[in-house]
Coordinates of C-alpha atoms in Angstrom, one line a residue:
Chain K
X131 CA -23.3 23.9 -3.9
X132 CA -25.5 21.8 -2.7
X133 CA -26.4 18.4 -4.6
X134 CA -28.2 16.2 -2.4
X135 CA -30.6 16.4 0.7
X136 CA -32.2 14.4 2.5
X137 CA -35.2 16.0 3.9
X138 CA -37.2 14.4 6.9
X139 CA -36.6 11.2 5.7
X140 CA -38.0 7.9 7.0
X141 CA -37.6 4.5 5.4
X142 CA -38.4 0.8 6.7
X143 CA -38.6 -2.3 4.5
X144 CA -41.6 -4.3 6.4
X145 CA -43.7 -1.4 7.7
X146 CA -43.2 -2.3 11.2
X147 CA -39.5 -1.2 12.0
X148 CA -38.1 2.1 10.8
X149 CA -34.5 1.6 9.2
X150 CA -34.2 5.2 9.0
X151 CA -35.9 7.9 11.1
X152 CA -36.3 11.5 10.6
X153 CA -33.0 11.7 8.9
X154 CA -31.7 15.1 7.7
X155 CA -28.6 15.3 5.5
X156 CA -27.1 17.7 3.4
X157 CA -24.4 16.9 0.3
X158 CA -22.2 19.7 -1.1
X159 CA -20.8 18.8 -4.9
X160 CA -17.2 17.4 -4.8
X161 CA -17.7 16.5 -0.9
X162 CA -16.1 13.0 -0.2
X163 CA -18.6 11.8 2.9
X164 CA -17.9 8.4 5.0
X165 CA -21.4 6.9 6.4
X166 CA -20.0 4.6 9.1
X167 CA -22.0 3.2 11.7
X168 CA -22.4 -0.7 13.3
X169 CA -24.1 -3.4 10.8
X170 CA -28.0 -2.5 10.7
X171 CA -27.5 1.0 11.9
X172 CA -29.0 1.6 8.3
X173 CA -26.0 3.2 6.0
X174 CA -26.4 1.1 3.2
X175 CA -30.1 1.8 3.1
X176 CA -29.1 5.4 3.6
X177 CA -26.9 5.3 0.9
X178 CA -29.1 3.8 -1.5
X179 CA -31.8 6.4 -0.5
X180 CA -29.4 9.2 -1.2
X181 CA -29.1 8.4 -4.8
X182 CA -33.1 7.0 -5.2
X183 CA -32.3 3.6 -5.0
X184 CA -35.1 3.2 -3.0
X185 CA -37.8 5.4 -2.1
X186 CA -38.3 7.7 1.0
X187 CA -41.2 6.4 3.2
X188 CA -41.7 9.9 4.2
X189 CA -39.9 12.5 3.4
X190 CA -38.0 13.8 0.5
X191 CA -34.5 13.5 -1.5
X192 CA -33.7 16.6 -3.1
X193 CA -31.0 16.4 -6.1
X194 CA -29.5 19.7 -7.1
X195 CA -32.3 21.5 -5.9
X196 CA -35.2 18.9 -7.5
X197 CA -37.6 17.1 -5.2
X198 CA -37.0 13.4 -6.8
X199 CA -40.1 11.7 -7.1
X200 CA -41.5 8.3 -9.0
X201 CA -41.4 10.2 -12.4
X202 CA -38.0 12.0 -12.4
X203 CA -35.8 9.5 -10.6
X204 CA -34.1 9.2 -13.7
X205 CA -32.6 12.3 -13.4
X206 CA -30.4 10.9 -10.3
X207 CA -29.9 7.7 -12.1
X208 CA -28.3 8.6 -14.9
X209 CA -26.1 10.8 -12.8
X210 CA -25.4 8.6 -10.2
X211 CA -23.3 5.1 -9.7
X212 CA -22.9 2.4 -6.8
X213 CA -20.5 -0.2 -6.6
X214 CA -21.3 -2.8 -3.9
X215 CA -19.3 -4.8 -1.4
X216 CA -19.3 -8.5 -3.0
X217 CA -18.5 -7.5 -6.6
X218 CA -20.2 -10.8 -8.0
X219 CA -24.0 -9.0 -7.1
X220 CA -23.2 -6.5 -9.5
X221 CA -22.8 -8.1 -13.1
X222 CA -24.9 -8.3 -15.9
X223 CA -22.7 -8.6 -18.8
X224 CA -21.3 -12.1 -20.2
X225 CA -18.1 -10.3 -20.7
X226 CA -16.5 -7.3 -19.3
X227 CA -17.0 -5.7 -22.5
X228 CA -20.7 -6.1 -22.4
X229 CA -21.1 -5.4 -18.9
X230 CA -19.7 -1.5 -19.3
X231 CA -21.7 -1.3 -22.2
X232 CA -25.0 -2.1 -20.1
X233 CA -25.3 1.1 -18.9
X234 CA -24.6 3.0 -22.1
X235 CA -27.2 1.5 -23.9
X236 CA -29.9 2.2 -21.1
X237 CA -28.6 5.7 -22.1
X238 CA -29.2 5.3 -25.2
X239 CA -25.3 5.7 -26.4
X240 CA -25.7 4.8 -30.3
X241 CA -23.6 1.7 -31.2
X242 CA -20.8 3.2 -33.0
X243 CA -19.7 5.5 -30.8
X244 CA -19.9 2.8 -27.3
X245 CA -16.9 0.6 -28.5
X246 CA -14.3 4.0 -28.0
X247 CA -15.7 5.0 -24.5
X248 CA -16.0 1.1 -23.4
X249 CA -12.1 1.3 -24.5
X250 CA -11.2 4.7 -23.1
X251 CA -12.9 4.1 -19.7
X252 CA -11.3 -0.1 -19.6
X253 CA -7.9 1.7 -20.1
X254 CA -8.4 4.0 -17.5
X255 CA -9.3 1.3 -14.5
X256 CA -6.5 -0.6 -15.6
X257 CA -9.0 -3.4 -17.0
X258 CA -8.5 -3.4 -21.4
X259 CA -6.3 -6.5 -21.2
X260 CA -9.8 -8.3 -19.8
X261 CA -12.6 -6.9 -21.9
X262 CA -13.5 -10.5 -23.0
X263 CA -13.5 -11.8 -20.9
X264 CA -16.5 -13.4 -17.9
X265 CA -16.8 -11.3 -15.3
X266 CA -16.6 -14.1 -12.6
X267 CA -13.0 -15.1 -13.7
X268 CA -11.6 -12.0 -12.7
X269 CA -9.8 -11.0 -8.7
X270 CA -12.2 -8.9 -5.8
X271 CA -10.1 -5.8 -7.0
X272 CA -10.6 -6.4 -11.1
X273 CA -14.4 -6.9 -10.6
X274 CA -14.2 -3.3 -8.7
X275 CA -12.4 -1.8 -11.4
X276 CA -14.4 -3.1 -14.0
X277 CA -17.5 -1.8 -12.0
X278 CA -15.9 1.4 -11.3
X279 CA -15.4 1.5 -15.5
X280 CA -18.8 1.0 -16.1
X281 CA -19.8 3.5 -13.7
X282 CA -17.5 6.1 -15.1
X283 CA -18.8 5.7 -18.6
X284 CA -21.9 7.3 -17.9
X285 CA -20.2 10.6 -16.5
X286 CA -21.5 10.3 -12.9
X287 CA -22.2 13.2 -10.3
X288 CA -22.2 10.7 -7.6
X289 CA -20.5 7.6 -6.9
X290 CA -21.5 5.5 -3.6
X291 CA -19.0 2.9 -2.6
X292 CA -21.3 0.3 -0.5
X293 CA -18.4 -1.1 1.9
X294 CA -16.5 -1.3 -1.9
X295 CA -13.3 -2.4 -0.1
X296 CA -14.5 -4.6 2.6
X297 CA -13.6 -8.0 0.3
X298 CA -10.2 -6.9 -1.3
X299 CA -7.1 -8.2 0.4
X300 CA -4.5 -5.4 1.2
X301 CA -3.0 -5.2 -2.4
X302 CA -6.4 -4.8 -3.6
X303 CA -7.7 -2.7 -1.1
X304 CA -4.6 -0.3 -1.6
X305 CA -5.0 -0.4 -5.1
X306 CA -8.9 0.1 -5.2
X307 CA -8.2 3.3 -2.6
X308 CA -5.6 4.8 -4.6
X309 CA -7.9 4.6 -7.6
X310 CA -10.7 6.5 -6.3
X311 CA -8.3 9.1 -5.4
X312 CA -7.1 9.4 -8.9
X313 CA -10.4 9.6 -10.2
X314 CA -11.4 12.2 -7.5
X315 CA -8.0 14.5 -8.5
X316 CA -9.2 14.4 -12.2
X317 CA -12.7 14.9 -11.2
X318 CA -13.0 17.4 -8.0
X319 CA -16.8 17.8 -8.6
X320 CA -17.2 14.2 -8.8
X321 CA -19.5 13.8 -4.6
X322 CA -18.3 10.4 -3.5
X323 CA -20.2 8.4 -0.5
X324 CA -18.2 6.1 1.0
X325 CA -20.2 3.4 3.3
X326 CA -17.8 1.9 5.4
X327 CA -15.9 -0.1 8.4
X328 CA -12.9 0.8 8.2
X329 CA -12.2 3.8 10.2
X330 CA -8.7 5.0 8.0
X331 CA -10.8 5.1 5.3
X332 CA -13.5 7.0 7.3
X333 CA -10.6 9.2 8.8
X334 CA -9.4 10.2 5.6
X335 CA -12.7 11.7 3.9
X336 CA -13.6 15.4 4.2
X337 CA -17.0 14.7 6.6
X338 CA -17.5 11.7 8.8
X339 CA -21.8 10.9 9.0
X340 CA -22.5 8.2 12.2
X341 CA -25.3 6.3 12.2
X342 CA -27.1 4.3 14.9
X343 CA -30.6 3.0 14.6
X344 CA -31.4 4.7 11.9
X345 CA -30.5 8.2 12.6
X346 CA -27.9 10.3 12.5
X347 CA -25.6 10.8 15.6
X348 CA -22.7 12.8 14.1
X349 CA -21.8 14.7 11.1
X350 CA -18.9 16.7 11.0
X351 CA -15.4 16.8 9.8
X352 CA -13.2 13.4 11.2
X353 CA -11.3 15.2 14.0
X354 CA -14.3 16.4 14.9
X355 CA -16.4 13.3 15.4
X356 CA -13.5 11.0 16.0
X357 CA -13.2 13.4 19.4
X358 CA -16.3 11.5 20.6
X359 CA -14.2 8.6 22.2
X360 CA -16.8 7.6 24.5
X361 CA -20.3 8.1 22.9
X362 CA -18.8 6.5 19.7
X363 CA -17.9 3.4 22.0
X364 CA -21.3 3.3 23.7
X365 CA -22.6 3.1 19.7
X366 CA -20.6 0.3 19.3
X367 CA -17.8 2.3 17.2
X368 CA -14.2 2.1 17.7
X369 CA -11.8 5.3 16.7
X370 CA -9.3 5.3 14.2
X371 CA -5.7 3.6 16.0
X372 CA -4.0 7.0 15.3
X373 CA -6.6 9.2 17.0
X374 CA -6.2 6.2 20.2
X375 CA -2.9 6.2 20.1
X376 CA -2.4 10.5 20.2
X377 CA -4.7 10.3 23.0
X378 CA -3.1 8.2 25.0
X379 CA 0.6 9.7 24.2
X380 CA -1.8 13.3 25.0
X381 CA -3.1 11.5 28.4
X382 CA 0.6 10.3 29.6
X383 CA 2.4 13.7 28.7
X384 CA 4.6 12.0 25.7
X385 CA 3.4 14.7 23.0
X386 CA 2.4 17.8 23.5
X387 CA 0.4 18.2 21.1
X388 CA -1.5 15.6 18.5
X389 CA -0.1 14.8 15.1
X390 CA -1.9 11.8 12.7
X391 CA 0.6 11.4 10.5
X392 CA 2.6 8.3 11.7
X393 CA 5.9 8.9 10.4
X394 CA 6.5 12.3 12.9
X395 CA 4.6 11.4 15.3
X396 CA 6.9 8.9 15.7
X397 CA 9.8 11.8 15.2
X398 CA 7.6 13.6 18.4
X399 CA 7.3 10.8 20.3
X400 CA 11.7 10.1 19.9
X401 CA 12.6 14.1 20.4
Chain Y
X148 CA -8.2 -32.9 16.2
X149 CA -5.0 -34.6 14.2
X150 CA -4.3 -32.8 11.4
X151 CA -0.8 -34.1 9.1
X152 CA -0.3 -33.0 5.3
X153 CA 2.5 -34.9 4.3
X154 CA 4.2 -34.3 0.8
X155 CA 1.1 -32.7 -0.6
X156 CA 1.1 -30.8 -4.0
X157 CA -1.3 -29.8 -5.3
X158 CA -2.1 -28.9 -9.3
X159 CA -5.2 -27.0 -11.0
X160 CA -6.2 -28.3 -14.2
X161 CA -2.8 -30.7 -14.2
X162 CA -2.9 -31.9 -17.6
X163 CA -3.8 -28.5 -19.5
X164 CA -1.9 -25.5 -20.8
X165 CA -3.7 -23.4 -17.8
X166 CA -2.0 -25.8 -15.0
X167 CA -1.7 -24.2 -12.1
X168 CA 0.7 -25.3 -9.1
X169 CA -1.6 -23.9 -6.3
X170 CA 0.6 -26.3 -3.5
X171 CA 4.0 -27.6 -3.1
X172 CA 4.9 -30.2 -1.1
X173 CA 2.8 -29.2 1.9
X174 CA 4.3 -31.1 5.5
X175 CA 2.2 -29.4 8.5
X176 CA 1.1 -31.1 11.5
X177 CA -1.6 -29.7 13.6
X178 CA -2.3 -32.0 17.0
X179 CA -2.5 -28.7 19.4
X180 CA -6.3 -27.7 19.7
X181 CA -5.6 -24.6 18.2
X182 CA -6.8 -21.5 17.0
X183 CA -4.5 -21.7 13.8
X184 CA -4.8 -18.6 11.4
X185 CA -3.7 -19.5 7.8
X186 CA -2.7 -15.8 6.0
X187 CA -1.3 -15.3 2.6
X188 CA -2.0 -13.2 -0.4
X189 CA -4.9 -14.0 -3.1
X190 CA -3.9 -16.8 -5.1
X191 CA -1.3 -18.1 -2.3
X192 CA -2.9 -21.1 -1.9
X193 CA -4.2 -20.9 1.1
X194 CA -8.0 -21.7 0.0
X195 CA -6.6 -24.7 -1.6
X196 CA -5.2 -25.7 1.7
X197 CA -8.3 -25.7 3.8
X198 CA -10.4 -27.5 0.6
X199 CA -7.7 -30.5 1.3
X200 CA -8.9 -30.5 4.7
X201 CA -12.8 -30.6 4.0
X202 CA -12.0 -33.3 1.4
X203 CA -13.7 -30.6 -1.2
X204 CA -10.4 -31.3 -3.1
X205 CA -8.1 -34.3 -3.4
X206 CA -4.2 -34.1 -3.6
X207 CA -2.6 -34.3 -6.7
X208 CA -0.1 -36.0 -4.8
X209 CA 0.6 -36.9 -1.0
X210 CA -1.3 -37.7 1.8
X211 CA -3.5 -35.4 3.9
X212 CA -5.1 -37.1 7.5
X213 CA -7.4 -35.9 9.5
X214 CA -7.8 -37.8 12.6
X215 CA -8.6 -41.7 10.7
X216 CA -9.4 -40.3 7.6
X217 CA -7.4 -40.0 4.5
X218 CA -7.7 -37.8 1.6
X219 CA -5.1 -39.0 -0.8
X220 CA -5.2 -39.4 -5.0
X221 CA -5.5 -43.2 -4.2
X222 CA -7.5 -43.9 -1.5
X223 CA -11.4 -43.6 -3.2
X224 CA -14.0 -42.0 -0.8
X225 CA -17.9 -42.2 -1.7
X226 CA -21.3 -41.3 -0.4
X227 CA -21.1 -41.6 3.2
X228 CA -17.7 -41.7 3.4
X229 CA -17.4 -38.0 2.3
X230 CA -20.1 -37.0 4.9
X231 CA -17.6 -38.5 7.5
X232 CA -14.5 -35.7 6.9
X233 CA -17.6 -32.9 6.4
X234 CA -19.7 -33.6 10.0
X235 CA -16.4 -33.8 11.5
X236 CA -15.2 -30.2 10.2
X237 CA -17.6 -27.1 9.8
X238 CA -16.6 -25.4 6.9
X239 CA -17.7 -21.5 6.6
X240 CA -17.5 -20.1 3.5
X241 CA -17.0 -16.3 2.8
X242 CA -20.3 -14.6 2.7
X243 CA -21.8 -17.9 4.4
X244 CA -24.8 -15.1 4.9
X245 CA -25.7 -16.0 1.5
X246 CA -26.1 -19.6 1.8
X247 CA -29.1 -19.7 3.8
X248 CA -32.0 -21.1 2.2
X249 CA -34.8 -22.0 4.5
X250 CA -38.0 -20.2 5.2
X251 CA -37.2 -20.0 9.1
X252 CA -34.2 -19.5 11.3
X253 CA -34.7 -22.6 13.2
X254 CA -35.4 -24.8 10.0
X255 CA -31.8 -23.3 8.4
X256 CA -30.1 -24.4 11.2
X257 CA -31.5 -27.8 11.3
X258 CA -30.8 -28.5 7.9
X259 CA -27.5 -29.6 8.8
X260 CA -28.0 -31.8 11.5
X261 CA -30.6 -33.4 9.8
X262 CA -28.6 -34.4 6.8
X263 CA -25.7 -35.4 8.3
X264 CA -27.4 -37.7 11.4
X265 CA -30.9 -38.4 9.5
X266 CA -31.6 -40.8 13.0
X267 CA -31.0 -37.9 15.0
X268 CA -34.1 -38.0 16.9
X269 CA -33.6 -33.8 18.4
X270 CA -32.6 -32.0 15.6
X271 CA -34.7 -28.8 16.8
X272 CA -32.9 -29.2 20.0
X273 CA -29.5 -29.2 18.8
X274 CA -30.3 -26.1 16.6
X275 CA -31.9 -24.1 19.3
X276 CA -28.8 -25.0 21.7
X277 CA -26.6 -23.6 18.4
X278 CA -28.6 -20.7 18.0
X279 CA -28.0 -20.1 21.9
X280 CA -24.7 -20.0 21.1
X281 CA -24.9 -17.7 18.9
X282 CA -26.7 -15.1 20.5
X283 CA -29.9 -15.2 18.8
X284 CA -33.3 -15.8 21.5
X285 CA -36.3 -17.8 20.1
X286 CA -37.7 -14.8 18.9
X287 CA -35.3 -15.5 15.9
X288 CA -36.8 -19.0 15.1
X289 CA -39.6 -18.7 13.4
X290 CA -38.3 -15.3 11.2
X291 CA -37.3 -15.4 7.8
X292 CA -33.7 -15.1 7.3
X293 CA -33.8 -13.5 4.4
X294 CA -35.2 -10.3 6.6
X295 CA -31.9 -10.3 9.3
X296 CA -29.1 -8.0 9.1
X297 CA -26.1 -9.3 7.3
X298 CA -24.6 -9.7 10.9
X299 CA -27.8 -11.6 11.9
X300 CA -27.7 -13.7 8.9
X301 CA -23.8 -14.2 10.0
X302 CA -24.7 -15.7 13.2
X303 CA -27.4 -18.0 11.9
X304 CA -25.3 -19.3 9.2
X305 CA -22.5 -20.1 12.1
X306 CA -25.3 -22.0 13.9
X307 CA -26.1 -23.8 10.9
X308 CA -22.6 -25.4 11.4
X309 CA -22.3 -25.4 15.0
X310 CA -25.8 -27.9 15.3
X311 CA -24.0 -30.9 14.0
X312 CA -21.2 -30.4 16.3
X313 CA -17.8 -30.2 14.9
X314 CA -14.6 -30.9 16.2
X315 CA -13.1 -28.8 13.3
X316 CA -14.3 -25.3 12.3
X317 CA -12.8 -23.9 9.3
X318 CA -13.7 -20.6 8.6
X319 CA -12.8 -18.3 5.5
X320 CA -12.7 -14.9 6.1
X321 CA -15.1 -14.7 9.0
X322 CA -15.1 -10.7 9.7
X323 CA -14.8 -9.8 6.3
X324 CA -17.3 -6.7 6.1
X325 CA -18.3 -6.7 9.7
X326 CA -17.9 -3.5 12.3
X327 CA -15.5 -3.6 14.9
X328 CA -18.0 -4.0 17.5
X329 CA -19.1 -7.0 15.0
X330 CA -16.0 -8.4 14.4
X331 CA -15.1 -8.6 18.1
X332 CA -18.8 -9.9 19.2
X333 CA -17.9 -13.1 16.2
X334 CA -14.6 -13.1 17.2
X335 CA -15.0 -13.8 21.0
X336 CA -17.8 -16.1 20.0
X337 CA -15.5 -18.2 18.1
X338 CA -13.0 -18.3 20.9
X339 CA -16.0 -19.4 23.2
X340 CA -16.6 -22.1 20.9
X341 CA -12.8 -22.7 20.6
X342 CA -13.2 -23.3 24.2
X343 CA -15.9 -25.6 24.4
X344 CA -13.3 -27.9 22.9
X345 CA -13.7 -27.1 19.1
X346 CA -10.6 -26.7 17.1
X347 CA -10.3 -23.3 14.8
X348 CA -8.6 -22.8 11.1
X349 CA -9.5 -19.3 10.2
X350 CA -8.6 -17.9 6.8
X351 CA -7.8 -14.7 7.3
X352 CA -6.6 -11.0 5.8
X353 CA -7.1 -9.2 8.9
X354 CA -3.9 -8.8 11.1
X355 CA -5.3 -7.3 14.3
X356 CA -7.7 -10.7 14.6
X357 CA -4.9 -12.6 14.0
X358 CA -3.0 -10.9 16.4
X359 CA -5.7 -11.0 19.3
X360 CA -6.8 -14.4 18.4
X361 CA -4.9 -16.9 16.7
X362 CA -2.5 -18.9 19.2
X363 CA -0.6 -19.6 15.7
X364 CA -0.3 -18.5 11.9
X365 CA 0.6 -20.0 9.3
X366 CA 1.8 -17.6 6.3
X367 CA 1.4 -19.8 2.9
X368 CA 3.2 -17.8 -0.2
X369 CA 3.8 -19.4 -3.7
X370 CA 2.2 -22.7 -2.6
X371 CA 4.4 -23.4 0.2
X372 CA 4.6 -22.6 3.9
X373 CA 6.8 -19.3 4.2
X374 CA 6.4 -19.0 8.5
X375 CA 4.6 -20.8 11.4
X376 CA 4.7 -19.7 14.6
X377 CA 3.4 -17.6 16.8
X378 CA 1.7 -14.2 15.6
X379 CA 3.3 -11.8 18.3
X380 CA 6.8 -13.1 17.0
X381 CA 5.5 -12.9 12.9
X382 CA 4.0 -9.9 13.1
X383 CA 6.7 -8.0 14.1
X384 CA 9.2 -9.0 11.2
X385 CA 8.5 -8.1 8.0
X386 CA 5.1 -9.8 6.4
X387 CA 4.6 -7.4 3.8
X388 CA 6.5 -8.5 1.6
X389 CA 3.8 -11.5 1.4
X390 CA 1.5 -8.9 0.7
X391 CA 0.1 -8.4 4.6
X392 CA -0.5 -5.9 6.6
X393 CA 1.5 -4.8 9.4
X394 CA -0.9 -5.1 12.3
X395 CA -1.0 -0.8 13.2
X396 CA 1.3 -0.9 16.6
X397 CA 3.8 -2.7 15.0
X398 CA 4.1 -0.2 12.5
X399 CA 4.4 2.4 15.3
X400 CA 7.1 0.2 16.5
X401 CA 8.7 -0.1 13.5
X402 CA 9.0 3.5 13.2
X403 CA 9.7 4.2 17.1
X404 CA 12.8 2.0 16.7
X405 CA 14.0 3.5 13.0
X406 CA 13.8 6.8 15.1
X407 CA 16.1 5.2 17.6
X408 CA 14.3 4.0 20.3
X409 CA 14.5 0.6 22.3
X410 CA 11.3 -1.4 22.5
X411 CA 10.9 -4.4 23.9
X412 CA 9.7 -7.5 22.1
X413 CA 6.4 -7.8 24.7
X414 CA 5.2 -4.5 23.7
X415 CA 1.9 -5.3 21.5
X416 CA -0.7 -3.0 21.9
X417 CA -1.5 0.9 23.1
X418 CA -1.1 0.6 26.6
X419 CA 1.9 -1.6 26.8
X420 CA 3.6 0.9 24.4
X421 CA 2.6 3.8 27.0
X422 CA 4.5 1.8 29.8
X423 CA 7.6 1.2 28.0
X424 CA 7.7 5.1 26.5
X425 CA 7.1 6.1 30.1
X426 CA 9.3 3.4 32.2
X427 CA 12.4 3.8 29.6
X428 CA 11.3 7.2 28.2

């Protein structure tokens, strides 16, 4: 089913230069999309468009069938969470505690019943030892867990994650990765949008959208667009190492036929 | 560029419950001019390390010298002795695209200059060679930079630091959030201005840019200095157990050899790997 579209959609931020042109896009529910693309190609506006962040110049976003406008927007808003590359942008609270609460009480959560949902959620990201305490104390992958927890309080359709795992060293960027796949398996509807660089991550979701200059160049499953070794270089992309690296074993005659998981390939490459 | 640390520890809040030994006893020498990538997990220390440099901390104990200076617990700098270690060593923070300020490119990247040499009579001139550098035209000058890309904003803030001309650049996690196309364009950048005679500390998570660019690494774990050397001979034993990332072909490697194949120690990317399968298949 689908839950978000993007119809004829045009955005720019000074009125002279369009950020986004003519874009068409369609979400199914429970799709986990990648938006990569170089810096400026427009994903992050894209992906802030796609849940009403901002506003369509022209053009319209459709959620489950609703054209959003000024009046309604709330529908996708209180259905809909982003967490954003440098986690420090994205507090409000003093302490953890009152940060995940900030979005229950703009829902209008009554009092008594916030402190067992701020405690149920906390324990599920891994973050109730740190519920008192300031936001800014806490590592690049507690601050995303802690966001993540305040996001998941409010039962979201949609979570975007705007280049969520770009700051996290490798520990934390593991961590953070496994996470949203844990919350994905409990929650299949749950559509995530992942805005990203890194091309494993992009490689690994069920539908691959490329930007460049604000439109959209490719959208189709990763094999599919990751096959586009050369247009995707003249874009400025690279293609995941394991996609290079069958190709060239392809090219030479070493395999015979392609395999992305590491471990037999090697096997493949040995036999 | 003479850099020496020699005995230096290093303690957070030293006389509390919440001390913290972020170094010990630090002895490095750095003489070559180098691309020198320092890697290490969060909390390793490593920030610590190139804050000693900058003079943004002081030892607890120990001795760290860069060229004639001295940052040491004893020796008391001031004023305009502090501005001496910082115009000799650009320092770029993570997200330095947020530390611009100014209404205009071209005023951002004097700033600088400006502060640092107040009798410098060509400020503009120094920025606009910077922003040369940099790969921005003079249609950048007179923009806000609060309306570039973040990749934009990037390059400005790197001119910003390059206008007073430093022999010293230390940069923190400089591709952190960039494309590849982005992260190759500031990479080679940085080795152009490596070249101009310029030495490089780069703080660092990513493997591949250590791989391609650094002509050493340093891997700090635990407050002390785990491995130095060069990265093609690192990379290839085990680093994750400091909590790295095995650059991708080494991890091919890895798993070429546990499968019982011979590859040779030059093998370090794609096509050299496609020679040695096919010369020794």
């Amino acid at each position: 089913m689908e839950i978000l579209k993007l119809n004829n959609v045009s955005y720019s931020y000074n009125k002279k230069v369009d950020v986004l042109t003519d874009v068409n896009l369609s979400i199914n529910a429970g799709e986990d999309i990648a938006i990569i693309g170089h810096n400026g190609s427009g994903k992050s506006t894209l992906g802030k468009l796609l849940i009403s962040l901002l506003k369509p110049r022209s053009g319209t976003l459709s959620f489950n069938g609703t054209i959003i406008d000024n009046k309604n927007d709330s529908l996708i808003r209180a259905k809909s969470g982003i967490v954003f590359q440098n986690p420090n942008n994205q507090f409000i609270g003093v302490t953890v505690r009152d940060d995940i609460a900030f979005g229950l009480e703009n829902k209008c959560v009554p009092h008594e019943k916030m402190d067992a949902i701020i405690n149920e959620y906390a324990s599920k990201m891994g973050v109730s030892n740190l519920l008192d305490k300031e936001p800014s104390t806490l590592s690049g992958g507690q601050k995303q867990r802690v966001a993540l927890a305040g996001i998941l309080a409010m039962l979201p359709d949609i979570i975007v994650f705007d280049e969520a795992l770009a700051m996290l060293d490798p520990k934390g960027k593991k961590e953070i990765s496994e996470l949203i796949k844990e919350i994905k398996k409990n929650n299949p509807a749950l559509t995530i949008i992942r805005i990203t660089h890194d091309l494993d991550e992009a490689f690994n979701s069920d539908k691959v959208v490329v930007l460049s200059k604000g439109k959209i160049m490719f959208n189709d499953t990763p094999i599919n667009v990751f096959k586009h070794v050369n247009e995707l270089k003249e874009l400025g992309l690279d293609i995941p190492f394991v996609v290079k690296l069958n190709q060239a074993l392809l090219n030479e005659g070493l395999i015979s036929e392609v395999d992305y998981n590491l471990h037999s390939l090697a096997k493949k490459i040995c036999k | 560029m003479q850099i020496k640390f020699n005995h230096v520890f290093f303690t957070y809040n030293a006389d509390s419950p919440f001390k913290v030994e972020a170094l010990k006893d630090i002895n490095l020498e750095l003489s070559e001019n180098n691309i020198t990538a320092i890697v290490g997990r969060t909390g390793s220390g490593k920030s610590t390390l190139t804050e000693l440099i900058n003079k943004l901390l002081t030892p607890t104990s120990g001795e760290v010298h860069i060229n004639n200076l001295v940052n040491a617990p004893k020796v008391k700098i001031k004023g305009k002795a502090i501005k001496e270690f910082r115009k000799e060593i650009g320092f770029l923070f993570q997200f330095s695209e947020n530390q611009l300020f100014e209404d205009t490119v071209l005023k951002d990247v004097m700033f600088g200059v400006q502060s640092f040499y107040p009798k410098n009579k060509n400020p503009e001139a120094l920025a606009k060679q910077a922003l040369t550098l940099v790969g921005l035209d003079e249609s950048f000058y007179n923009r806000s930079p609060f309306d570039l890309s973040g990749g934009e904003k990037k390059k400005v803030a790197i001119a910003g630091v390059l206008a007073y001309q430093p022999k010293l650049l230390i940069l923190d996690e400089p591709t952190a959030g960039l494309d590849v196309k982005g992260k190759k364009e500031i990479m080679d950048l940085f080795k152009k201005i490596h070249e101009s005679g310029v030495a490089i500390i780069l703080v660092t998570h990513d493997m591949d840019v250590v791989l391609d660019y650094a002509d050493k690494m340093i891997i700090i774990d635990d407050g002390q200095i785990q491995k130095i050397g060069a990265p093609k001979d690192i990379l290839q034993e085990d680093v994750e157990k400091y909590n790295l990332e095995t650059p991708n072909i080494y991890q091919v490697i890895h798993l070429l050899k546990a499968n019982g194949k011979n590859i040779s120690s030059n093998v370090n990317d794609i096509p050299s790997l496609i020679k040695e399968l096919k010369h020794h298949g």
